[in-house]
Short mmCIF file of C-alpha atoms and ligand atoms in Angstrom, two decimals:
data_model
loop_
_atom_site.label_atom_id
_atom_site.label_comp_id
_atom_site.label_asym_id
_atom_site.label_seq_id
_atom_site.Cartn_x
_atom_site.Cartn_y
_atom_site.Cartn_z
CA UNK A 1 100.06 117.21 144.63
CA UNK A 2 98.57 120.26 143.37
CA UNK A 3 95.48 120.78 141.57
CA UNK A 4 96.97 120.38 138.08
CA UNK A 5 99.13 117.92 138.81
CA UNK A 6 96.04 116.11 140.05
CA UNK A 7 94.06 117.21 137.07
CA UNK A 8 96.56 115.64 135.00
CA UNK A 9 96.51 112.27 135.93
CA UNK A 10 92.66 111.97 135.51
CA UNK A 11 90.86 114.41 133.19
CA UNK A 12 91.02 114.68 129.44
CA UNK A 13 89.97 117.82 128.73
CA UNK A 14 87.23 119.15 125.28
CA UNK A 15 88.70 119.96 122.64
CA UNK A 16 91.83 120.07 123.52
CA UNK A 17 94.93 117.73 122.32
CA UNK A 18 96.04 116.65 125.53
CA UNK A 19 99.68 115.53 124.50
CA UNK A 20 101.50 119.13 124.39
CA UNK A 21 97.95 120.83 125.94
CA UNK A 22 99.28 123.92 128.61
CA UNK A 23 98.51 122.96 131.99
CA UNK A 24 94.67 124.52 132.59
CA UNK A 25 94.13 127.28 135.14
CA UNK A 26 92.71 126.20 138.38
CA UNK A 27 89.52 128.85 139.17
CA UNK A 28 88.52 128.36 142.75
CA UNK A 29 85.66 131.04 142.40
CA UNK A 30 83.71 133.63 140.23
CA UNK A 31 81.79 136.71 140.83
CA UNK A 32 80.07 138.82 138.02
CA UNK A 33 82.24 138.67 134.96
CA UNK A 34 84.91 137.63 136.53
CA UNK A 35 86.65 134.18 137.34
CA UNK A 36 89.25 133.83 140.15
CA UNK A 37 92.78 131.44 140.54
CA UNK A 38 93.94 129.85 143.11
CA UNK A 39 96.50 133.03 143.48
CA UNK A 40 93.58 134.97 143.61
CA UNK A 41 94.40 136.07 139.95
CA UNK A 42 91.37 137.99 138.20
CA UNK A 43 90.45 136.62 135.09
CA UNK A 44 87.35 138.85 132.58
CA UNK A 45 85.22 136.33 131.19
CA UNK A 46 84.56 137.92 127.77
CA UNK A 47 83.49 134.70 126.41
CA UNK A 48 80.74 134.50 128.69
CA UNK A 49 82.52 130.28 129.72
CA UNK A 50 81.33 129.06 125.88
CA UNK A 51 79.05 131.45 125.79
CA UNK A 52 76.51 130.50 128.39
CA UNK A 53 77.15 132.76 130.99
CA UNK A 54 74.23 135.94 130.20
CA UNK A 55 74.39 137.22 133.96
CA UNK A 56 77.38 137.14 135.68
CA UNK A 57 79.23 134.43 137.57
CA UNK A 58 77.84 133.15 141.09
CA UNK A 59 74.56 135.50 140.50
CA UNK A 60 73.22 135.63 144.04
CA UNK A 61 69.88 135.33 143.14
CA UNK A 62 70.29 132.48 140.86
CA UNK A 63 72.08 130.72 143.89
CA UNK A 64 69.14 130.90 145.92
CA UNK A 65 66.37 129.76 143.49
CA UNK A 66 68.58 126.71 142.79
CA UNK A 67 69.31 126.14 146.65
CA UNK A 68 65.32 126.50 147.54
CA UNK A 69 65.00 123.95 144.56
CA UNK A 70 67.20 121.23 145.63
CA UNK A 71 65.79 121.43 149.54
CA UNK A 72 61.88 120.89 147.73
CA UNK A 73 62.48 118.70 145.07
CA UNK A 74 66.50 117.87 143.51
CA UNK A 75 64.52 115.73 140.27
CA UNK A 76 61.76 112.82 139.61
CA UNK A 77 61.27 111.11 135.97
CA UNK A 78 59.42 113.56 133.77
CA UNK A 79 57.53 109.98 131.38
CA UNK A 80 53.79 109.95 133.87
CA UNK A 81 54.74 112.57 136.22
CA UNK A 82 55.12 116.43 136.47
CA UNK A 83 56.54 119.62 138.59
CA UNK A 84 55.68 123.01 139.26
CA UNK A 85 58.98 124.66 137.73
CA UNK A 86 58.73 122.60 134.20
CA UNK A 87 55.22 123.39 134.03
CA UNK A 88 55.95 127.50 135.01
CA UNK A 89 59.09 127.79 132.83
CA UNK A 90 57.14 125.86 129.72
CA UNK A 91 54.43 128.79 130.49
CA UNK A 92 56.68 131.26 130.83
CA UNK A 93 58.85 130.74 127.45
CA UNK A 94 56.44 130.16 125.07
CA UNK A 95 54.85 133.61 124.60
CA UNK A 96 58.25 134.83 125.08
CA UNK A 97 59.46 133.04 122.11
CA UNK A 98 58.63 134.62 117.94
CA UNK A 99 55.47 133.03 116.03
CA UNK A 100 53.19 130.77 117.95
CA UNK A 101 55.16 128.34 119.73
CA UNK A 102 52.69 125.60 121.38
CA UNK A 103 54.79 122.71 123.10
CA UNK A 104 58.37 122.42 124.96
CA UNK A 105 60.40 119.73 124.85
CA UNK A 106 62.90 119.68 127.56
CA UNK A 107 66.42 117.29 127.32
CA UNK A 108 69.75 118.63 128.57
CA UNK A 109 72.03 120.56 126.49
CA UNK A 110 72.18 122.40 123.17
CA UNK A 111 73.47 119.09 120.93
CA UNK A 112 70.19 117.27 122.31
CA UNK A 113 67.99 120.07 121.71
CA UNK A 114 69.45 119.66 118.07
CA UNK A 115 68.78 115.94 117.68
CA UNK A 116 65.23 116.45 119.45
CA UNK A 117 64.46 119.39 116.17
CA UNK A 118 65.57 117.05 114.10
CA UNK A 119 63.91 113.55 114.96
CA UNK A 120 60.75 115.73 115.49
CA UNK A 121 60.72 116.78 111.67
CA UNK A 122 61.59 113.40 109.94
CA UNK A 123 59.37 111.84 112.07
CA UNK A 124 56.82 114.75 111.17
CA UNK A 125 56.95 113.15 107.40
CA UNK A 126 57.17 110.11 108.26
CA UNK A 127 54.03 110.55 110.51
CA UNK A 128 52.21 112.19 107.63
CA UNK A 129 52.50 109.47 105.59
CA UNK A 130 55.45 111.04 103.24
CA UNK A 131 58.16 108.80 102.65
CA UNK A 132 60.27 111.10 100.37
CA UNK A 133 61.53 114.07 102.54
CA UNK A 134 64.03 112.66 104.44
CA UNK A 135 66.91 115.17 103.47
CA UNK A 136 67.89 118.38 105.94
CA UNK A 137 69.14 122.11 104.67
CA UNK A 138 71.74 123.28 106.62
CA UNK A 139 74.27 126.37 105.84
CA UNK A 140 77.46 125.23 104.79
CA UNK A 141 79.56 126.68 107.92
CA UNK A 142 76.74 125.68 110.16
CA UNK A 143 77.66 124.50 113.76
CA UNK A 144 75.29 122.03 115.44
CA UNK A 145 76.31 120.48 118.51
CA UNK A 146 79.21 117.37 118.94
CA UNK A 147 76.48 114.59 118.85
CA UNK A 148 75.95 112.58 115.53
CA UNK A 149 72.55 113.79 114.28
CA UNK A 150 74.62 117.65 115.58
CA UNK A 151 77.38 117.15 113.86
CA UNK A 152 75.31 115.70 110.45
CA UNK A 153 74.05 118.71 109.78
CA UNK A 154 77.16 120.78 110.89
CA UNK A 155 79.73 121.35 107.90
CA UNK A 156 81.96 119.37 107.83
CA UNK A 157 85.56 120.56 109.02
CA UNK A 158 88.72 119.61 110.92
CA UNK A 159 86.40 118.75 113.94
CA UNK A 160 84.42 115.89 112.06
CA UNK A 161 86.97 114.53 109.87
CA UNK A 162 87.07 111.28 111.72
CA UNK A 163 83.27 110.60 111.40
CA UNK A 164 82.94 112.29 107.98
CA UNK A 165 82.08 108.70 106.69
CA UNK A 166 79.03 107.96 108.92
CA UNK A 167 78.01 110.98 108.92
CA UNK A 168 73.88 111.21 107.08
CA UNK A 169 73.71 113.25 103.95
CA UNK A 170 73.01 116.80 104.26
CA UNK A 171 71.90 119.54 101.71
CA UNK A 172 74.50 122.52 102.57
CA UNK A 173 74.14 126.02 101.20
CA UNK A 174 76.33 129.26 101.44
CA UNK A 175 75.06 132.49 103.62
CA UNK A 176 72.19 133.91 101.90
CA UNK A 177 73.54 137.25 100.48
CA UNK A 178 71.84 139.76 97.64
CA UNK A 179 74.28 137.85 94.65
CA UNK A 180 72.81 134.75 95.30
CA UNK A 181 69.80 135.04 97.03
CA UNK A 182 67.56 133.41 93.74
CA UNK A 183 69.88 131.03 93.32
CA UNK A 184 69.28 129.58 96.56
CA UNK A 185 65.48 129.81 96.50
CA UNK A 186 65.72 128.31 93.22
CA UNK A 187 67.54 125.35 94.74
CA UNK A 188 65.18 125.22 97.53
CA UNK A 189 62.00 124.74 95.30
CA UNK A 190 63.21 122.20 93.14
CA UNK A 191 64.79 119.94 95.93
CA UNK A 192 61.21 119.98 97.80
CA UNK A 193 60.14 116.87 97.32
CA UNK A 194 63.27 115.63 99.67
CA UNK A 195 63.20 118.32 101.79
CA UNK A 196 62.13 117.19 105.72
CA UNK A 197 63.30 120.81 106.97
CA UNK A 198 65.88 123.00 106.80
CA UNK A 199 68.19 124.18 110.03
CA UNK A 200 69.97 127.18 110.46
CA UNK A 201 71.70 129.43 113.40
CA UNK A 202 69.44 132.44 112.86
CA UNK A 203 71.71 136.22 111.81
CA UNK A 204 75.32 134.64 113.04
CA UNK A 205 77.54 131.20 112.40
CA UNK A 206 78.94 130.95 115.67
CA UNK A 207 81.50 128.43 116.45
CA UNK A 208 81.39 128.55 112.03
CA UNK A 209 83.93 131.73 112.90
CA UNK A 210 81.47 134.10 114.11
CA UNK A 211 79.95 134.71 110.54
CA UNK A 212 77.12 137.12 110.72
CA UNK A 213 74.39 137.51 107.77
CA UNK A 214 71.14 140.14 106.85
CA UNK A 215 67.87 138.81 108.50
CA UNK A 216 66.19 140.15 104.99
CA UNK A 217 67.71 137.36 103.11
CA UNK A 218 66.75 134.76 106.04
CA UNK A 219 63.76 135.75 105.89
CA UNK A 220 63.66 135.00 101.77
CA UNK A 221 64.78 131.45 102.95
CA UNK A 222 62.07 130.76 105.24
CA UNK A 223 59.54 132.05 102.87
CA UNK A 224 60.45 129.68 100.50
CA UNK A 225 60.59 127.20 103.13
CA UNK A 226 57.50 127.36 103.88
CA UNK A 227 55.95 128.02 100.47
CA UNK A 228 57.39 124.14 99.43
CA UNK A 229 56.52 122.35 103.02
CA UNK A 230 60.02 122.21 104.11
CA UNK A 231 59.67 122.47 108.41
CA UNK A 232 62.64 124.90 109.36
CA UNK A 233 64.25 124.68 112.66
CA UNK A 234 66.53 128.24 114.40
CA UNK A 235 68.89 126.81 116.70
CA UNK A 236 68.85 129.67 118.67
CA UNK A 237 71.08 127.97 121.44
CA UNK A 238 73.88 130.98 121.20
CA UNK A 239 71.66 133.51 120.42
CA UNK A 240 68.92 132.60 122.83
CA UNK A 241 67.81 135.21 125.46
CA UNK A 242 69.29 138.38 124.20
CA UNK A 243 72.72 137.76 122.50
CA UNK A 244 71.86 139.44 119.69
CA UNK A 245 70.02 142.62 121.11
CA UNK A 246 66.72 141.39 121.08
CA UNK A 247 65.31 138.56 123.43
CA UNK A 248 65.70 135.64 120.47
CA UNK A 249 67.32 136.48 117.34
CA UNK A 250 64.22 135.30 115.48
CA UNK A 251 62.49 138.51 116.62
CA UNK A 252 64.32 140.01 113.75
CA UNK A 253 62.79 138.35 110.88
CA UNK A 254 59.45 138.23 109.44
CA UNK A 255 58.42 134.76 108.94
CA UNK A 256 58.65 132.97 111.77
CA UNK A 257 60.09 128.98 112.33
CA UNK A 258 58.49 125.95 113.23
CA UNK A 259 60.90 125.03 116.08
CA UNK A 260 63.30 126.35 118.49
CA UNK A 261 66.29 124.81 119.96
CA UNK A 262 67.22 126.53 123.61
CA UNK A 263 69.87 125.51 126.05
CA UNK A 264 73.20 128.00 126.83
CA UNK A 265 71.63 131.08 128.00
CA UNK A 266 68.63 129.08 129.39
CA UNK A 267 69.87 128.64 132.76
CA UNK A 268 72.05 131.84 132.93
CA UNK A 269 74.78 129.63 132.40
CA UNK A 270 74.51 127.45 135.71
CA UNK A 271 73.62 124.27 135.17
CA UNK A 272 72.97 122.01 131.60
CA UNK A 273 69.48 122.00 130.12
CA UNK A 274 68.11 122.17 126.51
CA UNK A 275 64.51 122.65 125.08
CA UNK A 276 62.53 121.91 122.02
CA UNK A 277 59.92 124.00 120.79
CA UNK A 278 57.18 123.61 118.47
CA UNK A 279 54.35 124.81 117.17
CA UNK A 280 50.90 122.73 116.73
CA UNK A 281 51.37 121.99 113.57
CA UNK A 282 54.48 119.44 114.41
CA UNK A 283 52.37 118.55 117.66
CA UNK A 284 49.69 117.08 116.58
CA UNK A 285 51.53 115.61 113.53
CA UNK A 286 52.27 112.88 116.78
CA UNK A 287 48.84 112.52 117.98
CA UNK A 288 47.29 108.88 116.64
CA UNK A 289 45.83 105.92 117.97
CA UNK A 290 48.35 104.32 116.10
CA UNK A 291 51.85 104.07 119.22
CA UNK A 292 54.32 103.89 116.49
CA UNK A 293 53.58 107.52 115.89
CA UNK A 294 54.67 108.53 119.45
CA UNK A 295 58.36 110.51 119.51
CA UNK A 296 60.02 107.95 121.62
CA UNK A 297 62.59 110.15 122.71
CA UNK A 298 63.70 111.04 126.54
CA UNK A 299 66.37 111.89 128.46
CA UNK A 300 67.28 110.78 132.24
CA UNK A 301 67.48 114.27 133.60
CA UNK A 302 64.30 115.57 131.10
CA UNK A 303 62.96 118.75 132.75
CA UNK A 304 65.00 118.41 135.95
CA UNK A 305 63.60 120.66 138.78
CA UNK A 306 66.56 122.44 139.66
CA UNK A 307 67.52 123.34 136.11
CA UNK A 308 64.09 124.42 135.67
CA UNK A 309 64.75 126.72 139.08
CA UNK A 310 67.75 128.20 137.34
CA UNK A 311 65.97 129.20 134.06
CA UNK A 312 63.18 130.82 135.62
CA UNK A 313 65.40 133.06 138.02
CA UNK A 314 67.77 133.44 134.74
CA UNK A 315 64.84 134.82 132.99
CA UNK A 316 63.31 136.99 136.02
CA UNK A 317 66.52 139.35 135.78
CA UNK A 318 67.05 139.04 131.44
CA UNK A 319 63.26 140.39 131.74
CA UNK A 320 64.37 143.52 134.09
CA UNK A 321 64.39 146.52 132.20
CA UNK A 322 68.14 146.86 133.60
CA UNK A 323 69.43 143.66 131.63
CA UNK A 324 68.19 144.94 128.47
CA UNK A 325 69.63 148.46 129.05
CA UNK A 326 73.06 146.48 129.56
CA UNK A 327 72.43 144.60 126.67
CA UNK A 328 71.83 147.79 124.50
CA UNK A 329 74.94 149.60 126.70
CA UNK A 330 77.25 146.27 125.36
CA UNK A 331 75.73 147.07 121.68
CA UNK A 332 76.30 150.61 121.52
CA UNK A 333 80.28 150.38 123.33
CA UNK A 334 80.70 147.51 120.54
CA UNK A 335 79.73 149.76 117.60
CA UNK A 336 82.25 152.62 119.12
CA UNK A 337 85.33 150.17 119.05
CA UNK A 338 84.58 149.15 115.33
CA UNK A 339 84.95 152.49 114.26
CA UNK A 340 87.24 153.11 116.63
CA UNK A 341 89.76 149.77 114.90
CA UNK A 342 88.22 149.29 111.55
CA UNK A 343 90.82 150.08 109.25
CA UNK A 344 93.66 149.46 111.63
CA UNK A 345 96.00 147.40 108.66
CA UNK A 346 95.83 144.05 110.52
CA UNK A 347 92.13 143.93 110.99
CA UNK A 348 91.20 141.89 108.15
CA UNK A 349 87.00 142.06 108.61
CA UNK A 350 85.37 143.37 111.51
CA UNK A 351 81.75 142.57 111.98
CA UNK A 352 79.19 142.88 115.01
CA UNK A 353 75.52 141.78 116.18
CA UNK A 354 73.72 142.88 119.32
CA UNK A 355 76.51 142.02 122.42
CA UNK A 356 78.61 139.79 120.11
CA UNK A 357 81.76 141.66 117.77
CA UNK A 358 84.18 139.37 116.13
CA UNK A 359 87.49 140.73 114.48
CA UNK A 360 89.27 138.61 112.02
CA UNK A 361 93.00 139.27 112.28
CA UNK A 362 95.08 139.63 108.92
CA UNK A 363 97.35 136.64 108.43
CA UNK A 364 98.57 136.92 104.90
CA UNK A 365 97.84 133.29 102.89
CA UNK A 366 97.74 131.22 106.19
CA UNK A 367 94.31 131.03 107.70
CA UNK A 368 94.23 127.81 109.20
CA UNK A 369 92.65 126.80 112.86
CA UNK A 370 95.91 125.24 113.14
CA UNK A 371 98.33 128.18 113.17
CA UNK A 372 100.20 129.21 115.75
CA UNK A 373 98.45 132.56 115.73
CA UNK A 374 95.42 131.40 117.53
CA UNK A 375 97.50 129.88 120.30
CA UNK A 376 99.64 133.51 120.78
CA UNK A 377 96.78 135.66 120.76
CA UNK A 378 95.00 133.30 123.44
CA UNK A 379 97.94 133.45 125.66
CA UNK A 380 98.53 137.26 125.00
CA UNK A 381 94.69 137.70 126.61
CA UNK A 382 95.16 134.88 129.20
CA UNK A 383 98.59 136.82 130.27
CA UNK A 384 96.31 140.50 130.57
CA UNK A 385 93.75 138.62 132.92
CA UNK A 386 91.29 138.54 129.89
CA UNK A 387 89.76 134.87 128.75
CA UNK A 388 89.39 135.34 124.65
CA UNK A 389 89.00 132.23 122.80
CA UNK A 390 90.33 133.06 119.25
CA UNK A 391 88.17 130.47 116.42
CA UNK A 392 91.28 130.18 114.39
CA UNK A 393 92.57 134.43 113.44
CA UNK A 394 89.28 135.22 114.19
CA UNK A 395 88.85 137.11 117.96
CA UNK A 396 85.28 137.77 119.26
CA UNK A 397 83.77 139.39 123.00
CA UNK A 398 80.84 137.65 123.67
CA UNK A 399 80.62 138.86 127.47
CA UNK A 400 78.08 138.78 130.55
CA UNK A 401 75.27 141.48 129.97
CA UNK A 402 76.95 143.37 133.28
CA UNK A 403 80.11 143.83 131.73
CA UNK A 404 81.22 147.46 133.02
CA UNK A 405 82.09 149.84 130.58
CA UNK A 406 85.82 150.19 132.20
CA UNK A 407 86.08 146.44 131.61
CA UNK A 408 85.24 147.04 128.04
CA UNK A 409 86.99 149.59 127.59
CA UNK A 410 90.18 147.07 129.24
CA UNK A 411 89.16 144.54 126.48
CA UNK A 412 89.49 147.10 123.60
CA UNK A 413 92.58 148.76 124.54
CA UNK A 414 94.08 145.00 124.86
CA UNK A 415 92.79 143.94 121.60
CA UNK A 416 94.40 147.50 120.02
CA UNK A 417 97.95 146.46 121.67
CA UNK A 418 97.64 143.02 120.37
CA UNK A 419 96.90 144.42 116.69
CA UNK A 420 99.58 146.95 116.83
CA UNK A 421 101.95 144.44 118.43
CA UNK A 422 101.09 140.75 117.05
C1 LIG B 1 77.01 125.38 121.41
C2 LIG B 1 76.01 125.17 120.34
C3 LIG B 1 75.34 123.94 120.19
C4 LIG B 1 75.66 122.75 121.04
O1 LIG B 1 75.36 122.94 122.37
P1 LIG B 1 76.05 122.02 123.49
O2 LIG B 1 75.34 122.38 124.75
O3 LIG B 1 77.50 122.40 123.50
O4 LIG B 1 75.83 120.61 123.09
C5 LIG B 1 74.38 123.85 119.21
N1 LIG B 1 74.09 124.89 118.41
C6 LIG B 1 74.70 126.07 118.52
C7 LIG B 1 74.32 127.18 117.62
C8 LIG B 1 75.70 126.25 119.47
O5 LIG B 1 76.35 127.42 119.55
#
């Protein structure tokens, strides 16, 4: 049997409807930004696999950091005991990260970094004795993570329809912009008194349909936030270590949050892991005599060694001075192909931020997830060796930080045919 026939009779894929799903390429190996078939077809990642991938497939130095790891030490339980590479990466992020981050809280993927923010800041209030700000802030297009507390204080859409019901009630606002920038502050103040915190993907809605907004009017938010006690929280798991041209997209703002949530980038994209920062303030907001205060919250594979090995060697090469000239390269090639396609009649919007540039296509009155448009331009990439996963008539590059200029320049020239011929 081959591989997919295999693959077939066993696996049920992510989101993915498996009755009429196309059978799923077998990749038997990667190298850089590229991913390999079992016919040795090439295949650009320019989605960096979901977006994790910062370095390159395979990265040879990654390989051997993990490998020297899992020879010392493969993982121990992290409740009464400790490890070199938890304790170095822990030291190593938190001056790396905006405002004064204090304490990291390691679990194992970007959905339980979420649910570790949020548990930290109701139980903040409830800690501190306040029994009335129980409600989270979250944008209206807002994308989480697939878990429950994730998905709470994700809008609601197509992908949490089932659970809409059980879902916990959540604030949502629109993307701050200058029309109604008071409005929302206004809204903000006078909800207060409910307010535990308020969580946001900081400059761009990813999986939301790559919706990008000014850091000035973030910043307004946060200010506000922090003028009424409401605890805000950047999930900063897409645009974590560099997406958006600087290290953490937080750099960009002014006032800085209380927490962080980590995980994609972390480990260049090799293994799961997620972490939770905080500042002091939320910290010692746990310390008591009393137990009941204690976050009771862990994970089997908490701060396991080898993922630990793999962030540290993920974040010796994003700190070379050659990964952030790639990342700037990526940023300045992006801004050359928007002028380049930017009134081209089927590009409906075209926006861009740092090594991320998202084209909506123009599809008349029909603008669903569920048209057949997202399928055909998916295939018509797939077909060039090129793996672009539309959200809905919307087209991004999120790529690798090596990405060559001629592979680039590939992508473009693809995306033009596709616009002139779809
Ligand atoms: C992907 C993503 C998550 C969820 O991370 P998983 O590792 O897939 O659980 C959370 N927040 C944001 C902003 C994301 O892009």
């Amino acid at each position: 049997m081959s591989l997919v026939e295999r693959d077939k009779k066993v696996i049920w894929h992510p989101y993915t409807q498996m009755k009429d799903a196309q059978n799923p390429i077998p990749i038997v190996r990667g190298e850089g930004v590229y991913v390999f078939d079992d016919q040795d077809k090439k295949y650009i990642d320019a989605v960096s696999s979901w977006w994790v991938n910062i370095h390159g497939h395979a990265h040879p130095y990654i390989a051997e950091k993990v490998s020297a790891q899992l020879k010392e030490l493969e993982h121990v339980i992290f409740a009464g005991f400790t490890h070199e590479p938890a304790v170095k990466l822990a030291e190593r992020l938190l001056p790396l990260l905006p405002g004064e981050q204090a304490k990291i809280f390691y679990s194992d993927n970007g959905s339980t970094a979420v649910e570790v923010a949020l548990k930290m800041c109701l139980q903040y209030w409830n800690n501190s004795g306040n029994t009335q700000k129980k409600k989270v802030l979250a944008f209206k297009d807002a994308y989480h993570g697939d878990t429950f507390g994730a998905m709470s204080v994700s809008g609601r859409s197509i992908f949490t329809n089932p659970f809409n019901d059980l879902l916990f009630d959540v604030e949502f606002i629109d993307l701050p912009t200058a029309a109604n920038i008071s409005e929302l502050k206004t809204k903000i103040s006078k909800l207060q008194t409910q307010l535990s915190c308020f969580i946001f993907e900081p400059l761009i809605l990813g999986a939301g349909g790559m919706q990008m907004y000014e850091a000035k009017y973030l910043d307004e938010l946060l200010k506000v936030c922090q003028e009424n006690d409401v605890l805000t929280i950047a999930d900063e798991v897409m645009t974590g270590f560099g997406r958006t041209g600087t290290y953490f997209a937080c750099e960009q703002l002014i006032y800085k949050p209380d927490i962080f949530c980590l995980s994609k980038g972390l480990t260049g994209g090799t293994m799961p892991m997620g972490v939770t920062s905080c500042g002091e303030k939320v910290f010692n907001a746990f310390l008591s005599d009393d137990k009941l205060k204690t976050l009771y919250h862990g994970h089997s594979f908490t701060a396991n060694p080898v993922a630990c090995a793999a962030s540290l060697a993920s974040l010796d090469i994003l700190l070379a001075d050659e990964t952030l000239a790639n990342i700037k390269r990526v940023e300045a090639q992006h801004k050359e192909f928007f002028k380049r396609i930017e009134d081209h009649p089927k590009v409906k919007t075209i926006r861009q931020t740092g090594t991320i540039i998202a084209i909506e296509w123009q599809t008349g009155n029909d603008t669903s997830y569920l048209n057949g448009l997202r399928d055909q331009l998916y295939n018509y990439f797939l077909a060039k060796g090129i793996i672009l996963r539309p959200l809905g008539n919307i087209i991004y590059i999120l790529p690798p930080y090596v990405i060559s200029n001629n592979d680039l320049a590939y992508i473009y020239q693809t995306i033009q045919q596709a616009l002139d011929e779809i």
